[in-house]
Amino acid sequence: MTDAHLQQFASDNYAGICPEAGAAMAAANVGHVAAYGEDAWTMRAAEAMRELFATDCDVYFCFNGTAANSLALASLCQSYHSVICSRFAHVETDECGAPEFFSNGSKLLVAPTEDAKLTPDAIRAVATSRSDIHFPKARAVTITQPTETGQVYTLAEIRAIAAVCRDLGLRLHMDGARFANACAALGCTPAEMTWQTGVDVLCFGGTKNGMAVGEAVLFFDRTLSEDFDYRCKQAGQLASKMRFLAAPWIGMIESGAWLSNAAHANRSAATLAEGLVGLEEIAFVFPVEANAVFVQAPDAVLEGLRARGWRFYTFIGGAARFMFAWDADIGRVEALAADIRTLCAEQRSRVCA
Ligand SMILES: *Cc1c(COP(=O)(O)O)cnc(C)c1O
C-alpha cells in the first residue's frame, strides 16, 4: 500500500499548507516590496502577534524551530552558562548540538524526570548541584509546551517553574513548536500561557500549525532581544523576501486558523485514543493531552501495522508515536484504530491457541 495520498500519522510535518496560510502567501505575492523585513507585511504580522499575545513584545520570524530555539537560548546565555532541560527536550535530542553551537558552548543540563515535563524540584536540584567556578553557571530553563511526549503543562505548573526560575535567577524559555495545541488543550489565551505566568521568551511554531515554513520568536522581556536581529542574520535566518515568512502568520492569526487547526489535531489524537480504550494489548505510555498518542503494543501488532502500510516512529522506548496535523482525516484515524483493534484480536487468538 503505497498510495501517496493516504494520510500517515508518523509526523505532523507530513501535512501540507493550510488554506489560510496559503491564501496569505498568495496575497503577499503581489508586486515588489522592500526586502529583509522592511515591509508592510512583516510589520502587520508582528502587530498581529502583539495583539494575539496582548502585549508589546519583540517579534522575530525565522525559518525553523531549531534555529528559533538555539538563537533564543543563545540570547539568554553567555558561553559559560548552562540551560536546564528535560531528557526528552528537542533541544537536547533533536537539534544536533545547535543550541550549544549558536551560544558558543552554553551547556545543556539534563534534569532527570519521569517524562518530558520538568518540575520545580528537578530544576532546583540541577541548578543548585554545584556553585563553583568549575561548573557551567545555570542561566536558563527551557520547557516544551506541549512536551515532546504530548503532555501539556498546566498554567499552575508553569507558574511554579517560573517561580523557581525567579528565585534562582534563571530565565524561562518555552519551546512552543506546537504552542497552539497547548492553547487549544487548556482553553487559555496565549498571554495566560506565557508572559502572564512568567515565560520570558517563546518560540511559537508555525510549521506544525499549518504553515509551509516559519517560527516566530517572541521576547516578552524586551531587554533580552538586544542584537537578536544580528544573531538571526549571522545564523542564516534573515529571510531576504521576509514577507513570505511573515504574511502566513497574518492569515493564521486573523482567521483564527492557528487555534482551530490545533483543536482539530488534538481532537484527532483523542479520537484514536478513544478507539483503543479497553484493548489489553495496548498501553498508553503518556497521557493523551494534545495531538500525540504514544502506545506500547506487542511487536506482532506493530509489525502488522507496518505490513498494512502504516508509518510511525518508535524512537521513545519502542512505543509507537502517532501525531496528528491540522488536516487529519478522521476517517483515516478511525481506520488506524480499527486496524490496531483487528491486530490485537489476532494477537489474542494466537496467545490463546
Ligand atoms: C518540530 C519541533 C521543533 C522544530 O524543529 P525544526 O525541524 O527545526 O523546525 C522544535 N521543538 C519541538 C519540540 C519540535 O517538535
CSV table of C-alpha atoms and ligand atoms in Angstrom, one decimal:
chain,number,residue,atom,x,y,z
A,1,MET,CA,0.0,0.0,0.0
A,2,THR,CA,2.0,3.0,-1.2
A,3,ASP,CA,-0.8,5.4,-2.1
A,4,ALA,CA,0.9,8.8,-1.6
A,5,HIS,CA,-2.4,10.4,-1.0
A,6,LEU,CA,-3.4,8.3,2.0
A,7,GLN,CA,-2.6,10.2,5.2
A,8,GLN,CA,0.0,8.9,7.6
A,9,PHE,CA,0.4,10.0,11.2
A,10,ALA,CA,4.1,9.5,11.7
A,11,SER,CA,4.6,13.3,12.0
A,12,ASP,CA,2.5,16.4,12.0
A,13,ASN,CA,5.1,17.7,9.5
A,14,TYR,CA,3.7,15.3,6.8
A,15,ALA,CA,0.8,17.7,6.3
A,16,GLY,CA,0.8,20.5,3.7
A,17,ILE,CA,-0.1,24.1,3.9
A,18,CYS,CA,-3.5,25.1,5.3
A,19,PRO,CA,-5.7,27.3,3.2
A,20,GLU,CA,-5.4,30.4,5.4
A,21,ALA,CA,-1.6,30.4,5.3
A,22,GLY,CA,-1.6,29.6,1.6
A,23,ALA,CA,-4.0,32.5,0.8
A,24,ALA,CA,-1.9,34.9,2.9
A,25,MET,CA,1.2,33.9,0.9
A,26,ALA,CA,-0.6,34.4,-2.3
A,27,ALA,CA,-1.9,37.8,-1.2
A,28,ALA,CA,1.6,38.9,-0.3
A,29,ASN,CA,2.8,37.7,-3.7
A,30,VAL,CA,1.8,40.9,-5.5
A,31,GLY,CA,4.3,43.3,-6.9
A,32,HIS,CA,7.6,44.5,-5.4
A,33,VAL,CA,8.0,45.3,-1.7
A,34,ALA,CA,11.1,46.1,0.4
A,35,ALA,CA,13.3,43.2,1.4
A,36,TYR,CA,14.7,41.9,4.7
A,37,GLY,CA,11.6,42.7,6.8
A,38,GLU,CA,11.3,46.4,6.0
A,39,ASP,CA,7.9,45.8,4.5
A,40,ALA,CA,4.3,46.3,5.5
A,41,TRP,CA,3.5,42.5,5.6
A,42,THR,CA,6.2,42.0,8.2
A,43,MET,CA,5.0,45.0,10.3
A,44,ARG,CA,1.4,43.8,10.1
A,45,ALA,CA,2.4,40.2,11.1
A,46,ALA,CA,4.4,41.5,14.1
A,47,GLU,CA,1.4,43.7,15.1
A,48,ALA,CA,-1.0,40.7,14.8
A,49,MET,CA,1.3,38.7,17.0
A,50,ARG,CA,1.4,41.5,19.6
A,51,GLU,CA,-2.4,41.7,19.5
A,52,LEU,CA,-2.7,37.9,19.9
A,53,PHE,CA,-0.4,38.0,22.9
A,54,ALA,CA,-1.9,41.2,24.3
A,55,THR,CA,1.5,42.7,25.0
A,56,ASP,CA,4.1,44.9,23.4
A,57,CYS,CA,6.7,42.1,22.8
A,58,ASP,CA,9.6,42.0,20.4
A,59,VAL,CA,8.8,39.6,17.5
A,60,TYR,CA,11.2,38.0,15.0
A,61,PHE,CA,10.5,35.5,12.2
A,62,CYS,CA,12.9,32.7,11.3
A,63,PHE,CA,12.8,29.6,9.2
A,64,ASN,CA,12.7,26.7,11.6
A,65,GLY,CA,12.4,25.6,15.2
A,66,THR,CA,16.0,24.5,15.7
A,67,ALA,CA,17.2,28.0,14.8
A,68,ALA,CA,14.5,29.7,16.8
A,69,ASN,CA,15.3,27.7,19.9
A,70,SER,CA,19.0,27.9,19.5
A,71,LEU,CA,19.1,31.6,18.9
A,72,ALA,CA,16.6,32.4,21.6
A,73,LEU,CA,18.7,30.4,24.2
A,74,ALA,CA,21.9,32.0,22.9
A,75,SER,CA,20.4,35.4,23.6
A,76,LEU,CA,19.8,34.4,27.2
A,77,CYS,CA,23.3,33.0,27.8
A,78,GLN,CA,27.0,33.7,27.8
A,79,SER,CA,29.2,30.8,26.6
A,80,TYR,CA,30.0,29.8,30.2
A,81,HIS,CA,26.3,29.5,31.1
A,82,SER,CA,24.0,26.4,31.1
A,83,VAL,CA,20.4,25.7,30.2
A,84,ILE,CA,18.3,23.2,32.1
A,85,CYS,CA,16.1,21.0,30.0
A,86,SER,CA,14.3,17.6,30.2
A,87,ARG,CA,15.9,14.5,28.7
A,88,PHE,CA,13.2,14.4,26.1
A,89,ALA,CA,13.7,18.0,25.1
A,90,HIS,CA,14.0,18.7,21.3
A,91,VAL,CA,17.0,21.0,22.1
A,92,GLU,CA,18.7,18.0,23.7
A,93,THR,CA,17.8,15.1,21.4
A,94,ASP,CA,16.9,16.6,18.0
A,95,GLU,CA,18.9,19.7,17.3
A,96,CYS,CA,22.3,18.3,16.6
A,97,GLY,CA,24.0,20.5,19.1
A,98,ALA,CA,22.7,23.7,17.6
A,99,PRO,CA,21.9,25.3,20.9
A,100,GLU,CA,25.5,24.8,22.1
A,101,PHE,CA,26.8,25.8,18.7
A,102,PHE,CA,24.9,29.1,18.4
A,103,SER,CA,25.6,30.0,22.0
A,104,ASN,CA,29.3,29.3,21.6
A,105,GLY,CA,29.2,26.5,24.1
A,106,SER,CA,26.5,27.1,26.7
A,107,LYS,CA,25.9,23.6,28.0
A,108,LEU,CA,22.5,21.9,28.2
A,109,LEU,CA,22.0,20.3,31.6
A,110,VAL,CA,19.5,17.4,31.5
A,111,ALA,CA,17.3,17.2,34.6
A,112,PRO,CA,16.2,13.7,35.5
A,113,THR,CA,12.4,13.4,35.1
A,114,GLU,CA,10.0,10.6,34.5
A,115,ASP,CA,8.5,12.1,31.3
A,116,ALA,CA,9.2,15.2,29.3
A,117,LYS,CA,7.8,17.5,31.9
A,118,LEU,CA,10.3,19.4,34.0
A,119,THR,CA,9.4,20.0,37.7
A,120,PRO,CA,10.4,22.8,40.1
A,121,ASP,CA,12.3,20.2,42.2
A,122,ALA,CA,14.2,18.8,39.3
A,123,ILE,CA,15.2,22.3,38.2
A,124,ARG,CA,16.3,23.3,41.6
A,125,ALA,CA,18.3,20.1,42.1
A,126,VAL,CA,20.3,20.7,38.9
A,127,ALA,CA,20.7,24.4,39.4
A,128,THR,CA,22.0,24.1,42.9
A,129,SER,CA,24.0,20.9,42.4
A,130,ARG,CA,27.2,23.0,42.1
A,131,SER,CA,28.1,26.6,42.6
A,132,ASP,CA,31.8,26.5,42.0
A,133,ILE,CA,33.8,28.0,39.2
A,134,HIS,CA,34.4,24.7,37.5
A,135,PHE,CA,30.7,24.1,36.6
A,136,PRO,CA,28.8,25.9,33.8
A,137,LYS,CA,26.6,28.5,35.6
A,138,ALA,CA,22.9,27.8,35.3
A,139,ARG,CA,21.2,30.7,33.5
A,140,ALA,CA,18.1,29.5,31.8
A,141,VAL,CA,15.4,26.8,31.8
A,142,THR,CA,13.6,25.6,28.7
A,143,ILE,CA,10.3,23.8,28.8
A,144,THR,CA,8.4,22.4,25.8
A,145,GLN,CA,4.7,23.2,25.6
A,146,PRO,CA,3.2,20.7,24.8
A,147,THR,CA,6.0,18.4,25.5
A,148,GLU,CA,7.7,16.0,23.1
A,149,THR,CA,5.6,13.3,24.7
A,150,GLY,CA,2.3,15.0,24.0
A,151,GLN,CA,1.7,16.3,27.5
A,152,VAL,CA,0.6,19.8,28.5
A,153,TYR,CA,1.9,21.8,31.4
A,154,THR,CA,-1.0,23.4,33.3
A,155,LEU,CA,-0.7,27.1,34.0
A,156,ALA,CA,-0.1,26.3,37.7
A,157,GLU,CA,2.8,24.1,36.7
A,158,ILE,CA,4.3,26.8,34.5
A,159,ARG,CA,3.8,29.3,37.3
A,160,ALA,CA,5.6,27.1,39.7
A,161,ILE,CA,8.5,26.6,37.3
A,162,ALA,CA,8.7,30.4,36.7
A,163,ALA,CA,8.8,31.0,40.5
A,164,VAL,CA,11.8,28.7,40.9
A,165,CYS,CA,13.4,30.4,37.9
A,166,ARG,CA,12.9,33.8,39.6
A,167,ASP,CA,14.2,32.5,42.8
A,168,LEU,CA,17.4,31.1,41.3
A,169,GLY,CA,18.0,34.0,38.8
A,170,LEU,CA,17.1,31.8,35.7
A,171,ARG,CA,15.4,32.9,32.6
A,172,LEU,CA,12.5,30.8,31.3
A,173,HIS,CA,12.3,29.8,27.6
A,174,MET,CA,9.3,28.0,26.1
A,175,ASP,CA,9.8,25.8,23.0
A,176,GLY,CA,6.3,26.2,21.5
A,177,ALA,CA,6.8,24.2,18.3
A,178,ARG,CA,3.2,23.1,19.0
A,179,PHE,CA,2.2,26.0,21.2
A,180,ALA,CA,-1.2,26.3,19.6
A,181,ASN,CA,-2.1,22.7,20.5
A,182,ALA,CA,-1.4,23.6,24.1
A,183,CYS,CA,-3.6,26.7,24.0
A,184,ALA,CA,-6.4,24.6,22.4
A,185,ALA,CA,-5.9,21.9,25.0
A,186,LEU,CA,-6.1,24.2,28.0
A,187,GLY,CA,-8.5,26.7,26.5
A,188,CYS,CA,-6.4,29.5,27.7
A,189,THR,CA,-5.1,32.6,25.9
A,190,PRO,CA,-1.5,32.9,24.6
A,191,ALA,CA,-0.9,35.7,27.1
A,192,GLU,CA,-2.0,33.4,30.0
A,193,MET,CA,0.3,30.7,28.7
A,194,THR,CA,3.3,32.9,28.5
A,195,TRP,CA,4.2,36.3,29.9
A,196,GLN,CA,1.4,36.3,32.5
A,197,THR,CA,2.8,33.1,34.0
A,198,GLY,CA,6.4,34.1,33.8
A,199,VAL,CA,7.7,33.0,30.4
A,200,ASP,CA,10.5,35.3,29.2
A,201,VAL,CA,10.9,34.0,25.6
A,202,LEU,CA,8.6,31.9,23.4
A,203,CYS,CA,9.4,30.1,20.2
A,204,PHE,CA,6.0,29.9,18.5
A,205,GLY,CA,5.8,27.2,15.9
A,206,GLY,CA,4.1,28.0,12.6
A,207,THR,CA,5.2,25.0,10.6
A,208,LYS,CA,3.4,22.2,12.5
A,209,ASN,CA,0.4,24.6,12.9
A,210,GLY,CA,-0.2,24.6,9.1
A,211,MET,CA,2.3,26.9,7.5
A,212,ALA,CA,4.8,25.9,4.9
A,213,VAL,CA,7.7,27.2,7.0
A,214,GLY,CA,8.4,29.6,9.8
A,215,GLU,CA,8.6,30.1,13.5
A,216,ALA,CA,8.2,33.3,15.5
A,217,VAL,CA,10.5,34.2,18.4
A,218,LEU,CA,8.7,36.5,21.0
A,219,PHE,CA,10.6,38.3,23.7
A,220,PHE,CA,8.3,39.4,26.4
A,221,ASP,CA,11.2,41.0,28.3
A,222,ARG,CA,12.4,43.2,25.6
A,223,THR,CA,15.8,43.8,27.2
A,224,LEU,CA,16.6,40.2,26.2
A,225,SER,CA,16.3,40.7,22.5
A,226,GLU,CA,19.3,43.1,22.1
A,227,ASP,CA,21.0,42.4,18.8
A,228,PHE,CA,18.7,39.5,18.1
A,229,ASP,CA,18.4,40.7,14.5
A,230,TYR,CA,22.2,40.3,14.1
A,231,ARG,CA,22.0,36.8,15.6
A,232,CYS,CA,19.4,35.8,13.0
A,233,LYS,CA,21.4,37.3,10.1
A,234,GLN,CA,24.6,35.6,11.2
A,235,ALA,CA,22.8,32.3,11.6
A,236,GLY,CA,21.4,32.5,8.1
A,237,GLN,CA,17.9,33.1,9.4
A,238,LEU,CA,17.2,36.6,8.0
A,239,ALA,CA,14.9,36.0,5.0
A,240,SER,CA,15.5,38.4,2.2
A,241,LYS,CA,11.9,38.0,1.0
A,242,MET,CA,10.7,38.3,4.6
A,243,ARG,CA,7.1,39.0,3.5
A,244,PHE,CA,6.6,35.3,2.7
A,245,LEU,CA,7.8,34.2,6.2
A,246,ALA,CA,5.6,36.9,7.8
A,247,ALA,CA,2.4,37.0,5.8
A,248,PRO,CA,1.3,33.4,6.6
A,249,TRP,CA,1.1,34.5,10.3
A,250,ILE,CA,-1.4,37.2,9.4
A,251,GLY,CA,-3.6,34.6,7.7
A,252,MET,CA,-3.3,32.2,10.6
A,253,ILE,CA,-3.9,34.8,13.3
A,254,GLU,CA,-6.6,37.0,11.7
A,255,SER,CA,-8.7,33.9,10.7
A,256,GLY,CA,-8.2,32.1,13.9
A,257,ALA,CA,-6.8,29.1,12.0
A,258,TRP,CA,-3.9,28.9,14.4
A,259,LEU,CA,-6.3,27.8,17.1
A,260,SER,CA,-8.9,25.8,15.0
A,261,ASN,CA,-6.1,23.9,13.3
A,262,ALA,CA,-4.6,22.9,16.6
A,263,ALA,CA,-8.0,22.0,18.1
A,264,HIS,CA,-8.7,19.7,15.2
A,265,ALA,CA,-5.3,18.0,15.6
A,266,ASN,CA,-6.0,17.5,19.3
A,267,ARG,CA,-9.4,16.0,18.5
A,268,SER,CA,-7.9,13.6,16.1
A,269,ALA,CA,-5.5,12.3,18.8
A,270,ALA,CA,-8.4,11.9,21.2
A,271,THR,CA,-10.3,10.0,18.5
A,272,LEU,CA,-7.5,7.5,18.1
A,273,ALA,CA,-7.1,7.2,21.9
A,274,GLU,CA,-10.8,6.6,22.4
A,275,GLY,CA,-10.7,4.0,19.7
A,276,LEU,CA,-8.1,2.0,21.6
A,277,VAL,CA,-9.6,2.1,25.0
A,278,GLY,CA,-10.1,-1.3,26.6
A,279,LEU,CA,-7.6,-3.2,24.5
A,280,GLU,CA,-5.4,-5.2,26.9
A,281,GLU,CA,-2.5,-5.4,24.4
A,282,ILE,CA,-2.3,-1.6,24.3
A,283,ALA,CA,-0.8,0.7,26.9
A,284,PHE,CA,-0.8,4.5,26.6
A,285,VAL,CA,2.8,5.5,27.5
A,286,PHE,CA,1.9,9.1,28.2
A,287,PRO,CA,-1.5,10.8,28.8
A,288,VAL,CA,-3.1,12.0,25.6
A,289,GLU,CA,-3.4,15.7,26.1
A,290,ALA,CA,-2.6,17.4,22.8
A,291,ASN,CA,-2.0,16.0,19.3
A,292,ALA,CA,0.1,12.9,20.0
A,293,VAL,CA,-0.6,9.4,21.0
A,294,PHE,CA,2.2,7.1,22.2
A,295,VAL,CA,1.2,3.4,22.5
A,296,GLN,CA,3.1,0.4,23.7
A,297,ALA,CA,2.0,-2.7,21.8
A,298,PRO,CA,3.2,-6.2,21.2
A,299,ASP,CA,5.8,-6.4,18.4
A,300,ALA,CA,3.4,-8.5,16.2
A,301,VAL,CA,0.9,-5.7,16.4
A,302,LEU,CA,3.4,-3.1,15.3
A,303,GLU,CA,4.7,-5.3,12.6
A,304,GLY,CA,1.2,-6.0,11.5
A,305,LEU,CA,0.5,-2.2,11.3
A,306,ARG,CA,3.6,-1.7,9.1
A,307,ALA,CA,2.6,-4.6,6.9
A,308,ARG,CA,-0.8,-2.8,6.4
A,309,GLY,CA,1.1,0.3,5.3
A,310,TRP,CA,1.0,2.4,8.4
A,311,ARG,CA,4.1,4.5,9.1
A,312,PHE,CA,5.1,5.6,12.6
A,313,TYR,CA,8.2,6.2,14.7
A,314,THR,CA,9.2,4.2,17.7
A,315,PHE,CA,12.1,6.4,19.0
A,316,ILE,CA,10.8,6.7,22.5
A,317,GLY,CA,11.3,3.4,24.3
A,318,GLY,CA,9.9,1.4,21.4
A,319,ALA,CA,6.5,2.9,21.8
A,320,ALA,CA,4.7,3.8,18.5
A,321,ARG,CA,4.0,7.5,18.1
A,322,PHE,CA,1.0,8.8,16.2
A,323,MET,CA,1.0,12.5,15.6
A,324,PHE,CA,-2.0,14.5,14.1
A,325,ALA,CA,-1.9,17.6,12.0
A,326,TRP,CA,-4.3,20.4,11.2
A,327,ASP,CA,-5.9,18.4,8.4
A,328,ALA,CA,-6.0,14.9,9.9
A,329,ASP,CA,-8.8,12.9,8.1
A,330,ILE,CA,-11.0,11.5,10.9
A,331,GLY,CA,-12.0,8.6,8.7
A,332,ARG,CA,-8.4,7.6,8.3
A,333,VAL,CA,-7.8,8.0,12.1
A,334,GLU,CA,-10.7,5.6,12.7
A,335,ALA,CA,-9.2,3.2,10.1
A,336,LEU,CA,-6.0,3.2,12.1
A,337,ALA,CA,-7.9,2.4,15.3
A,338,ALA,CA,-9.8,-0.4,13.5
A,339,ASP,CA,-6.5,-1.9,12.2
A,340,ILE,CA,-5.0,-1.8,15.7
A,341,ARG,CA,-8.1,-3.4,17.2
A,342,THR,CA,-8.0,-6.2,14.5
A,343,LEU,CA,-4.3,-6.9,15.0
A,344,CYS,CA,-4.8,-7.0,18.8
A,345,ALA,CA,-7.6,-9.5,18.4
A,346,GLU,CA,-5.4,-11.7,16.1
A,347,GLN,CA,-2.7,-11.4,18.8
A,348,ARG,CA,-5.1,-12.5,21.5
A,349,SER,CA,-6.2,-15.6,19.5
A,350,ARG,CA,-2.5,-16.5,18.9
A,351,VAL,CA,-1.7,-16.2,22.6
A,352,CYS,CA,-4.8,-18.3,23.5
A,353,ALA,CA,-4.1,-21.0,20.9
B,1,LIG,C1,9.4,20.1,15.4
B,1,LIG,C2,10.0,20.6,16.7
B,1,LIG,C3,10.9,21.7,16.7
B,1,LIG,C4,11.4,22.4,15.4
B,1,LIG,O1,12.0,21.5,14.6
B,1,LIG,P1,12.6,22.0,13.2
B,1,LIG,O2,12.7,20.8,12.4
B,1,LIG,O3,14.0,22.6,13.5
B,1,LIG,O4,11.7,23.1,12.7
B,1,LIG,C5,11.3,22.2,17.9
B,1,LIG,N1,10.8,21.7,19.1
B,1,LIG,C6,10.0,20.6,19.1
B,1,LIG,C7,9.5,20.1,20.4
B,1,LIG,C8,9.5,20.1,17.9
B,1,LIG,O5,8.7,19.1,18.0
